[in-house]
Amino acid sequence: MKRLALIIGIFSFFGGLAFSQTQLAYAGNSGYTLVERTDLRRYVNGKYSGLTSREVRSFISRSNPPEGARASKADRWYDGNFFVMEETLRNSQATMAGIHDAIPSVFKISPEGQMTMIKDNGYPSFRSFPSYATDKLNPGDSWSAKAERAVDPLNKGRFTRIPIFVRYTFVGPEVYKEENVFRIKASWRTNYSSSGFDGDPRGDASLQKAAGSHNADIIVRASTGEAILISDTVDETFVYIDGMQVNFKGRITMFTEYPPVIDRSKLIHALNRIADSKTPPAREEKPAEEKQPILAAATSSQGLPAETEVKNDRHSEYASEKAAVISSLTEKKPVETIGSPSAIAPKNNMVFEETPAGLRLSVRDIKFKADSDEILPSEKIRLDEIAEVLKLAPNSQFLIEGHSAAVGNPGGEQKISELRAKKIAQELSARGIAAGKFICKGHGGNKPIAGNETAEGRAQNRRVEITILE
């Protein structure tokens, strides 16, 4: 019966398209998991030097526009946490086995697929890719759009943003893994000069030129325009000021993976036993099909959304928006009412709530040795209880975010928040949860939940938040 319904649906899909043109638009409405796999042969000055193989994973959640942002209702805003799973075939298992440091990213995507970067640390590597035509399309129709790619060929940790101009061709509708999709072909040539108009002043100063070709095959969901698979064939050469030339040939593949299904009722029941609920509005459960994450225009390994913000650093028209948004991301935010020192302390000094990224547990006033990440023995019971709850989601990833009190030392506060997040992950790993399940990041004292004027308020702000990513 299910197969019959699928066949009927496919005929209806293609039958409807036979008499109408197709309007492509990005309408992603949920978070997604993006995987970018790179398998490239590397040549240095014409000689083969090995295979470059690595995997970048990300958990990207819907968010609200930061204060000060010039936001359109049609734009989708996202917070991303990226981490490298593999760097080479030789050390991939060791890398995957450890705790991951999150690389944060904040961006928005327009209906045309144009990505604007707000917090840019090099990921996603493809921005505004794919982008969509404003006109309705027939199979065979083509259009062109600007995009951007962030590259770091020598793995220096210094990304260079290369503008690209992509030519798209609409192939037409088809079915992929029992889902109605559209197939698109894309091609472009890399043509970058650090001294040119589009040279990146923030990029690697030693990268002089880049040239090459890309040919990508793209599959997007018919219902939302989200890219679910991108396969990019690459032949690209980077030239450095010392004369070294590095050439890469092979394939970059980007796809989405869906978070595992969790027993939310069991998790909420377990959380209720050890913590108080922030009692958010009840979240409507979406059908499985709608819940699937999107690889979409947001982060493709192939030619992903070439962000509009790429312009932001080269053209002044976007500068004021970016400055206002970055300021809102880093300034001290008004204190929330929850956690106020005058309020009754929550159960075990822990609070959980539902967020767009998943169930989040806020562990308040964690007892560390002063100015260090050493946890005092009195925290053993709370850590034991937290570990038992997380074991109810054995296939999930966990985001651990460290927070500190703000006492006038932003650099030190940021560092200690990162160290303490990682320490909590290590403690939970020692209690039977695989270390590779944890993604860690720190916020310093930038997100207080209480005032920093009193010892009680500062104690509440010294916290760790653990999100079961969905």
Short mmCIF file of C-alpha atoms in Angstrom, two decimals:
data_model
loop_
_atom_site.label_atom_id
_atom_site.label_comp_id
_atom_site.label_asym_id
_atom_site.label_seq_id
_atom_site.Cartn_x
_atom_site.Cartn_y
_atom_site.Cartn_z
CA MET A 1 0.00 0.00 0.00
CA LYS A 2 2.85 2.35 0.85
CA ARG A 3 4.54 1.62 -2.49
CA LEU A 4 1.26 2.29 -4.32
CA ALA A 5 0.89 5.64 -2.55
CA LEU A 6 4.47 6.50 -3.47
CA ILE A 7 3.88 5.64 -7.14
CA ILE A 8 0.71 7.73 -7.20
CA GLY A 9 2.58 10.62 -5.58
CA ILE A 10 5.39 10.41 -8.14
CA PHE A 11 2.96 10.43 -11.06
CA SER A 12 1.11 13.38 -9.56
CA PHE A 13 4.41 15.23 -9.07
CA PHE A 14 5.66 14.71 -12.61
CA GLY A 15 2.18 15.13 -14.08
CA GLY A 16 1.79 18.52 -12.46
CA LEU A 17 5.21 19.64 -13.67
CA ALA A 18 4.43 18.58 -17.23
CA PHE A 19 1.99 21.46 -17.53
CA SER A 20 3.77 24.15 -15.52
CA GLN A 21 7.12 25.81 -15.05
CA THR A 22 9.15 25.41 -11.87
CA GLN A 23 9.89 28.20 -9.41
CA LEU A 24 12.95 27.38 -7.33
CA ALA A 25 13.21 29.07 -3.92
CA TYR A 26 14.90 28.39 -0.61
CA ALA A 27 12.33 27.90 2.15
CA GLY A 28 14.18 25.81 4.74
CA ASN A 29 12.37 25.95 8.06
CA SER A 30 14.41 23.79 10.42
CA GLY A 31 17.94 23.07 11.55
CA TYR A 32 20.12 20.60 9.71
CA THR A 33 23.30 18.55 9.87
CA LEU A 34 25.83 19.18 7.11
CA VAL A 35 28.69 16.87 6.16
CA GLU A 36 31.42 18.01 3.77
CA ARG A 37 33.85 15.36 2.59
CA THR A 38 37.00 16.24 0.69
CA ASP A 39 38.93 13.61 -1.25
CA LEU A 40 41.57 15.34 -3.35
CA ARG A 41 44.90 14.31 -4.85
CA ARG A 42 47.54 16.89 -3.94
CA TYR A 43 50.42 17.97 -6.19
CA VAL A 44 53.17 20.37 -5.10
CA ASN A 45 55.11 22.02 -7.94
CA GLY A 46 53.83 19.31 -10.27
CA LYS A 47 54.78 16.33 -8.08
CA TYR A 48 52.22 14.10 -6.40
CA SER A 49 52.42 14.54 -2.60
CA GLY A 50 49.52 12.47 -1.29
CA LEU A 51 45.78 12.32 -0.76
CA THR A 52 44.04 15.08 1.16
CA SER A 53 41.03 13.56 2.89
CA ARG A 54 39.03 15.20 5.63
CA GLU A 55 35.49 15.55 6.84
CA VAL A 56 33.86 18.65 8.28
CA ARG A 57 30.61 18.18 10.18
CA SER A 58 28.24 20.80 11.47
CA PHE A 59 25.09 21.14 13.49
CA ILE A 60 23.17 24.17 12.28
CA SER A 61 20.09 25.45 14.12
CA ARG A 62 17.46 28.03 13.26
CA SER A 63 17.81 31.25 15.25
CA ASN A 64 16.29 34.69 15.53
CA PRO A 65 17.90 37.79 13.98
CA PRO A 66 20.36 39.41 16.40
CA GLU A 67 19.49 42.86 17.71
CA GLY A 68 20.43 45.56 15.22
CA ALA A 69 20.15 43.28 12.18
CA ARG A 70 18.39 44.46 9.07
CA ALA A 71 16.11 41.45 8.73
CA SER A 72 13.60 40.45 6.09
CA LYS A 73 10.76 38.13 7.10
CA ALA A 74 11.71 35.87 4.19
CA ASP A 75 15.31 35.43 5.39
CA ARG A 76 16.26 32.37 7.46
CA TRP A 77 18.77 32.92 10.27
CA TYR A 78 21.09 30.17 11.53
CA ASP A 79 23.67 29.47 14.22
CA GLY A 80 26.23 26.84 13.25
CA ASN A 81 28.79 24.74 15.10
CA PHE A 82 31.40 23.23 12.78
CA PHE A 83 34.15 20.77 13.60
CA VAL A 84 36.73 18.77 11.65
CA MET A 85 36.23 15.04 11.99
CA GLU A 86 39.21 14.01 9.87
CA GLU A 87 42.33 15.68 8.58
CA THR A 88 44.14 12.82 6.88
CA LEU A 89 43.37 9.16 6.32
CA ARG A 90 46.26 8.29 8.62
CA ASN A 91 44.95 10.11 11.71
CA SER A 92 41.21 10.10 11.06
CA GLN A 93 40.30 7.58 13.75
CA ALA A 94 42.27 9.43 16.42
CA THR A 95 40.62 12.71 15.44
CA MET A 96 37.12 11.27 15.45
CA ALA A 97 37.60 9.66 18.85
CA GLY A 98 38.19 12.91 20.76
CA ILE A 99 36.16 15.80 22.07
CA HIS A 100 35.50 18.38 19.35
CA ASP A 101 36.08 22.12 19.62
CA ALA A 102 33.22 23.97 17.94
CA ILE A 103 33.93 26.55 15.24
CA PRO A 104 31.00 29.01 15.53
CA SER A 105 29.20 30.57 12.59
CA VAL A 106 26.19 32.89 12.23
CA PHE A 107 24.52 33.56 8.88
CA LYS A 108 21.24 34.15 7.10
CA ILE A 109 19.86 32.81 3.79
CA SER A 110 17.49 34.62 1.44
CA PRO A 111 14.76 32.91 -0.67
CA GLU A 112 17.15 33.10 -3.65
CA GLY A 113 19.74 31.12 -1.67
CA GLN A 114 22.09 34.05 -1.08
CA MET A 115 23.99 33.62 2.19
CA THR A 116 25.10 36.56 4.31
CA MET A 117 27.82 35.77 6.84
CA ILE A 118 27.61 37.56 10.18
CA LYS A 119 30.16 35.57 12.19
CA ASP A 120 32.66 34.13 9.74
CA ASN A 121 35.40 31.73 10.87
CA GLY A 122 35.80 30.04 7.49
CA TYR A 123 32.72 27.80 7.63
CA PRO A 124 30.61 26.96 5.76
CA SER A 125 33.21 26.88 3.01
CA PHE A 126 30.67 27.41 0.21
CA ARG A 127 28.32 30.37 0.51
CA SER A 128 25.28 31.28 -1.59
CA PHE A 129 25.54 27.95 -3.36
CA PRO A 130 23.23 26.98 -4.84
CA SER A 131 21.45 30.24 -5.65
CA TYR A 132 18.18 30.32 -7.55
CA ALA A 133 16.75 32.21 -10.50
CA THR A 134 13.94 34.66 -9.87
CA ASP A 135 12.12 33.46 -13.02
CA LYS A 136 10.20 30.22 -13.45
CA LEU A 137 12.14 27.49 -15.20
CA ASN A 138 11.78 24.73 -17.77
CA PRO A 139 14.26 21.84 -18.03
CA GLY A 140 17.32 23.11 -19.86
CA ASP A 141 16.99 26.72 -18.70
CA SER A 142 20.11 28.37 -17.29
CA TRP A 143 20.95 31.30 -15.01
CA SER A 144 24.03 32.75 -13.31
CA ALA A 145 24.67 33.95 -9.77
CA LYS A 146 27.52 35.09 -7.54
CA ALA A 147 28.81 32.85 -4.80
CA GLU A 148 31.84 32.60 -2.54
CA ARG A 149 34.21 29.94 -1.34
CA ALA A 150 36.44 30.08 1.76
CA VAL A 151 39.70 28.17 1.21
CA ASP A 152 42.72 27.26 3.33
CA PRO A 153 44.83 25.07 1.01
CA LEU A 154 47.82 24.77 3.39
CA ASN A 155 45.71 24.28 6.55
CA LYS A 156 47.17 27.38 8.20
CA GLY A 157 43.89 28.30 9.86
CA ARG A 158 43.81 31.44 7.70
CA PHE A 159 40.90 31.37 5.25
CA THR A 160 40.79 33.32 2.00
CA ARG A 161 37.38 34.16 0.56
CA ILE A 162 37.29 33.72 -3.21
CA PRO A 163 34.37 35.17 -5.20
CA ILE A 164 33.00 32.85 -7.88
CA PHE A 165 30.43 33.29 -10.63
CA VAL A 166 28.36 30.13 -11.10
CA ARG A 167 26.46 29.04 -14.19
CA TYR A 168 23.46 26.84 -13.33
CA THR A 169 21.32 24.63 -15.59
CA PHE A 170 17.96 23.23 -14.48
CA VAL A 171 17.89 19.53 -15.42
CA GLY A 172 14.41 18.82 -14.10
CA PRO A 173 12.41 16.76 -11.61
CA GLU A 174 13.20 13.26 -10.42
CA VAL A 175 12.88 11.01 -7.38
CA TYR A 176 15.80 10.51 -4.98
CA LYS A 177 15.44 8.10 -2.05
CA GLU A 178 11.65 8.15 -2.39
CA GLU A 179 11.52 11.95 -2.27
CA ASN A 180 10.55 14.41 -5.01
CA VAL A 181 13.60 16.48 -5.94
CA PHE A 182 15.04 18.70 -8.65
CA ARG A 183 18.43 18.15 -10.25
CA ILE A 184 20.66 21.10 -11.15
CA LYS A 185 24.04 21.24 -12.88
CA ALA A 186 26.54 23.95 -11.94
CA SER A 187 29.95 24.97 -13.26
CA TRP A 188 32.41 27.78 -12.63
CA ARG A 189 36.04 28.72 -12.99
CA THR A 190 38.23 29.91 -10.14
CA ASN A 191 40.03 33.12 -11.04
CA TYR A 192 41.49 34.86 -8.00
CA SER A 193 44.25 37.42 -7.58
CA SER A 194 45.16 38.88 -4.20
CA SER A 195 45.94 42.21 -5.90
CA GLY A 196 42.64 42.31 -7.80
CA PHE A 197 39.44 44.15 -6.93
CA ASP A 198 38.04 41.06 -5.21
CA GLY A 199 41.21 40.23 -3.28
CA ASP A 200 40.47 39.29 0.33
CA PRO A 201 42.32 41.63 2.75
CA ARG A 202 41.54 39.23 5.61
CA GLY A 203 42.86 36.18 3.80
CA ASP A 204 46.23 34.46 3.65
CA ALA A 205 48.65 37.19 2.56
CA SER A 206 50.98 34.59 1.01
CA LEU A 207 48.29 33.30 -1.40
CA GLN A 208 48.87 35.19 -4.63
CA LYS A 209 46.63 33.53 -7.21
CA ALA A 210 44.13 30.70 -7.67
CA ALA A 211 42.77 29.21 -10.88
CA GLY A 212 40.83 26.11 -11.85
CA SER A 213 37.51 24.54 -12.72
CA HIS A 214 34.53 23.06 -10.86
CA ASN A 215 31.63 20.98 -12.18
CA ALA A 216 28.89 20.16 -9.68
CA ASP A 217 25.80 17.97 -9.63
CA ILE A 218 23.15 19.24 -7.19
CA ILE A 219 19.97 17.63 -5.85
CA VAL A 220 17.50 19.86 -4.00
CA ARG A 221 14.25 19.06 -2.25
CA ALA A 222 11.25 20.04 -4.39
CA SER A 223 9.29 21.16 -1.34
CA THR A 224 11.83 23.55 0.19
CA GLY A 225 14.70 24.12 -2.24
CA GLU A 226 17.15 22.67 0.31
CA ALA A 227 20.19 21.02 -1.22
CA ILE A 228 20.47 17.45 0.02
CA LEU A 229 23.41 16.30 -2.09
CA ILE A 230 26.17 18.16 -3.93
CA SER A 231 29.02 16.45 -5.76
CA ASP A 232 31.76 18.76 -7.07
CA THR A 233 34.57 17.63 -9.41
CA VAL A 234 37.60 19.85 -8.76
CA ASP A 235 40.81 20.75 -10.59
CA GLU A 236 42.29 23.81 -8.91
CA THR A 237 45.75 25.37 -8.46
CA PHE A 238 46.94 27.82 -5.79
CA VAL A 239 50.06 29.93 -6.33
CA TYR A 240 52.01 31.45 -3.41
CA ILE A 241 54.35 34.43 -3.31
CA ASP A 242 57.39 32.16 -2.82
CA GLY A 243 56.61 30.48 -6.15
CA MET A 244 55.12 27.28 -4.72
CA GLN A 245 52.17 25.88 -6.65
CA VAL A 246 49.70 23.50 -5.02
CA ASN A 247 47.21 21.67 -7.22
CA PHE A 248 44.18 19.66 -6.06
CA LYS A 249 42.24 17.19 -8.20
CA GLY A 250 39.31 15.07 -7.10
CA ARG A 251 35.91 15.42 -5.54
CA ILE A 252 34.18 17.37 -2.78
CA THR A 253 30.88 15.92 -1.61
CA MET A 254 28.38 17.62 0.62
CA PHE A 255 25.26 16.04 2.03
CA THR A 256 22.88 16.20 4.93
CA GLU A 257 22.47 13.61 7.65
CA TYR A 258 19.39 13.50 9.79
CA PRO A 259 19.70 13.59 13.59
CA PRO A 260 18.68 10.31 15.20
CA VAL A 261 15.18 9.99 16.59
CA ILE A 262 15.17 10.31 20.37
CA ASP A 263 12.57 9.38 22.95
CA ARG A 264 11.79 12.94 24.00
CA SER A 265 9.15 11.99 26.56
CA LYS A 266 11.63 9.71 28.33
CA LEU A 267 14.31 12.40 28.27
CA ILE A 268 11.97 15.09 29.59
CA HIS A 269 10.82 12.76 32.36
CA ALA A 270 14.45 12.09 33.31
CA LEU A 271 15.34 15.78 33.20
CA ASN A 272 12.36 16.58 35.41
CA ARG A 273 13.80 14.31 38.06
CA ILE A 274 17.09 16.22 38.31
CA ALA A 275 16.22 19.78 37.23
CA ASP A 276 13.46 22.36 36.96
CA SER A 277 11.81 23.14 33.64
CA LYS A 278 11.89 26.64 32.21
CA THR A 279 8.37 25.82 30.93
CA PRO A 280 8.72 27.06 27.35
CA PRO A 281 5.77 26.98 24.94
CA ALA A 282 5.01 23.43 23.94
CA ARG A 283 6.84 22.55 20.77
CA GLU A 284 4.73 21.06 18.05
CA GLU A 285 6.07 17.74 16.83
CA LYS A 286 6.69 17.91 13.10
CA PRO A 287 6.09 14.98 10.79
CA ALA A 288 9.25 13.00 10.10
CA GLU A 289 9.49 14.34 6.55
CA GLU A 290 9.38 17.97 7.68
CA LYS A 291 11.88 17.34 10.45
CA GLN A 292 14.64 16.33 8.09
CA PRO A 293 17.58 18.71 8.28
CA ILE A 294 18.68 20.65 5.31
CA LEU A 295 21.88 20.73 3.60
CA ALA A 296 20.40 23.29 1.50
CA ALA A 297 21.75 26.52 0.39
CA ALA A 298 23.33 26.91 3.70
CA THR A 299 26.36 24.76 3.60
CA SER A 300 27.27 22.70 0.69
CA SER A 301 30.65 21.27 0.22
CA GLN A 302 30.49 21.82 -3.42
CA GLY A 303 29.54 25.10 -4.26
CA LEU A 304 27.59 26.16 -1.42
CA PRO A 305 25.85 29.37 -0.91
CA ALA A 306 28.25 32.00 -1.90
CA GLU A 307 27.29 34.40 0.75
CA THR A 308 26.04 37.81 0.05
CA GLU A 309 28.07 38.98 3.00
CA VAL A 310 31.15 38.24 1.02
CA LYS A 311 30.33 41.64 -0.32
CA ASN A 312 30.04 43.00 3.15
CA ASP A 313 33.76 43.21 3.63
CA ARG A 314 34.40 44.64 0.19
CA HIS A 315 31.46 47.00 -0.18
CA SER A 316 30.29 49.55 2.32
CA GLU A 317 26.56 49.05 1.66
CA TYR A 318 26.41 46.19 4.16
CA ALA A 319 28.97 47.49 6.64
CA SER A 320 26.53 49.15 9.03
CA GLU A 321 24.35 46.06 9.34
CA LYS A 322 27.30 43.77 9.97
CA ALA A 323 28.78 46.11 12.58
CA ALA A 324 25.46 46.34 14.40
CA VAL A 325 24.93 42.59 14.38
CA ILE A 326 28.46 41.76 15.51
CA SER A 327 28.07 44.27 18.31
CA SER A 328 24.84 42.58 19.39
CA LEU A 329 26.58 39.19 19.36
CA THR A 330 29.43 40.31 21.61
CA GLU A 331 27.95 42.90 23.94
CA LYS A 332 26.72 41.94 27.37
CA LYS A 333 23.03 41.05 27.08
CA PRO A 334 20.32 42.12 29.54
CA VAL A 335 19.94 39.66 32.36
CA GLU A 336 17.14 37.11 32.16
CA THR A 337 14.75 36.75 35.07
CA ILE A 338 15.52 33.06 35.48
CA GLY A 339 18.43 32.54 37.77
CA SER A 340 17.97 35.87 39.57
CA PRO A 341 19.73 35.66 42.92
CA SER A 342 16.53 36.69 44.68
CA ALA A 343 14.58 33.78 43.19
CA ILE A 344 14.26 30.35 44.75
CA ALA A 345 17.12 28.19 43.53
CA PRO A 346 16.03 25.56 40.98
CA LYS A 347 16.26 21.86 41.73
CA ASN A 348 19.94 20.86 41.98
CA ASN A 349 20.61 24.37 40.64
CA MET A 350 19.80 23.08 37.14
CA VAL A 351 17.18 24.20 34.61
CA PHE A 352 16.21 22.58 31.32
CA GLU A 353 14.30 23.98 28.37
CA GLU A 354 13.41 23.28 24.77
CA THR A 355 15.37 25.25 22.18
CA PRO A 356 15.49 25.19 18.35
CA ALA A 357 18.68 23.09 18.63
CA GLY A 358 17.20 20.56 21.08
CA LEU A 359 16.69 19.98 24.80
CA ARG A 360 19.14 22.10 26.79
CA LEU A 361 20.20 21.60 30.40
CA SER A 362 21.70 24.62 32.19
CA VAL A 363 23.96 23.57 35.08
CA ARG A 364 24.34 26.60 37.35
CA ASP A 365 27.05 27.56 39.83
CA ILE A 366 29.42 24.72 38.99
CA LYS A 367 32.12 24.44 41.65
CA PHE A 368 35.55 24.84 40.06
CA LYS A 369 38.81 25.61 41.77
CA ALA A 370 39.36 29.36 41.49
CA ASP A 371 40.61 30.51 38.06
CA SER A 372 40.96 26.95 36.78
CA ASP A 373 39.00 24.17 35.11
CA GLU A 374 39.52 21.76 38.00
CA ILE A 375 36.11 20.56 39.24
CA LEU A 376 35.64 20.21 42.97
CA PRO A 377 34.61 16.77 44.35
CA SER A 378 31.24 18.14 45.48
CA GLU A 379 30.06 18.13 41.83
CA LYS A 380 30.31 14.34 41.51
CA ILE A 381 26.63 13.68 42.20
CA ARG A 382 25.38 16.23 39.66
CA LEU A 383 27.74 14.92 37.00
CA ASP A 384 26.62 11.34 37.68
CA GLU A 385 22.97 12.36 37.26
CA ILE A 386 23.65 14.29 34.05
CA ALA A 387 25.54 11.35 32.55
CA GLU A 388 22.64 8.99 33.24
CA VAL A 389 20.25 11.33 31.41
CA LEU A 390 22.52 11.71 28.38
CA LYS A 391 22.82 7.94 28.11
CA LEU A 392 19.11 7.93 27.19
CA ALA A 393 20.15 9.51 23.86
CA PRO A 394 22.95 7.08 22.86
CA ASN A 395 23.08 8.12 19.21
CA SER A 396 22.94 11.88 19.72
CA GLN A 397 25.65 14.54 19.72
CA PHE A 398 25.89 16.92 22.68
CA LEU A 399 26.82 20.60 22.52
CA ILE A 400 28.51 21.82 25.71
CA GLU A 401 28.74 25.61 26.15
CA GLY A 402 30.78 27.17 28.92
CA HIS A 403 29.90 30.53 30.52
CA SER A 404 31.77 32.63 33.05
CA ALA A 405 31.00 35.60 35.25
CA ALA A 406 32.04 38.96 33.79
CA VAL A 407 34.67 40.48 36.07
CA GLY A 408 36.52 42.77 33.66
CA ASN A 409 38.86 40.28 31.96
CA PRO A 410 37.16 39.30 28.65
CA GLY A 411 40.13 37.35 27.28
CA GLY A 412 40.59 35.31 30.44
CA GLU A 413 36.83 34.78 30.79
CA GLN A 414 36.61 33.43 27.23
CA LYS A 415 39.51 31.05 27.77
CA ILE A 416 38.25 29.71 31.10
CA SER A 417 34.74 29.17 29.68
CA GLU A 418 36.22 27.06 26.87
CA LEU A 419 38.40 25.04 29.24
CA ARG A 420 35.52 24.39 31.63
CA ALA A 421 33.21 23.24 28.83
CA LYS A 422 35.84 20.76 27.73
CA LYS A 423 36.42 19.63 31.30
CA ILE A 424 32.72 18.84 31.72
CA ALA A 425 32.87 16.80 28.50
CA GLN A 426 35.87 14.89 29.84
CA GLU A 427 34.05 14.15 33.11
CA LEU A 428 30.96 12.89 31.28
CA SER A 429 33.14 10.82 28.94
CA ALA A 430 34.73 9.21 32.02
CA ARG A 431 31.19 8.21 33.04
CA GLY A 432 30.64 6.11 29.93
CA ILE A 433 29.72 8.51 27.10
CA ALA A 434 31.94 8.42 24.01
CA ALA A 435 34.20 11.47 23.84
CA GLY A 436 33.42 11.93 20.15
CA LYS A 437 29.81 12.75 21.06
CA PHE A 438 30.78 16.14 22.52
CA ILE A 439 31.18 19.49 20.78
CA CYS A 440 32.52 22.24 23.05
CA LYS A 441 32.52 26.03 22.89
CA GLY A 442 32.86 28.95 25.30
CA HIS A 443 31.06 32.30 25.51
CA GLY A 444 33.04 33.99 28.26
CA GLY A 445 30.86 36.40 30.22
CA ASN A 446 28.85 37.58 27.22
CA LYS A 447 25.60 35.75 28.04
CA PRO A 448 24.74 36.40 31.70
CA ILE A 449 21.56 35.08 33.28
CA ALA A 450 22.02 37.15 36.45
CA GLY A 451 23.74 40.35 37.48
CA ASN A 452 27.49 40.31 38.04
CA GLU A 453 27.30 42.85 40.87
CA THR A 454 26.79 40.22 43.57
CA ALA A 455 28.51 36.96 44.47
CA GLU A 456 25.19 35.13 44.02
CA GLY A 457 24.72 36.53 40.52
CA ARG A 458 28.26 35.70 39.47
CA ALA A 459 27.78 32.16 40.76
CA GLN A 460 24.71 31.72 38.55
CA ASN A 461 26.60 33.01 35.53
CA ARG A 462 29.37 30.45 36.07
CA ARG A 463 27.51 27.67 34.34
CA VAL A 464 27.63 25.07 31.61
CA GLU A 465 24.79 24.39 29.17
CA ILE A 466 24.40 20.96 27.58
CA THR A 467 22.18 20.61 24.51
CA ILE A 468 21.03 17.26 23.15
CA LEU A 469 21.21 18.17 19.46
CA GLU A 470 18.14 17.27 17.41
#
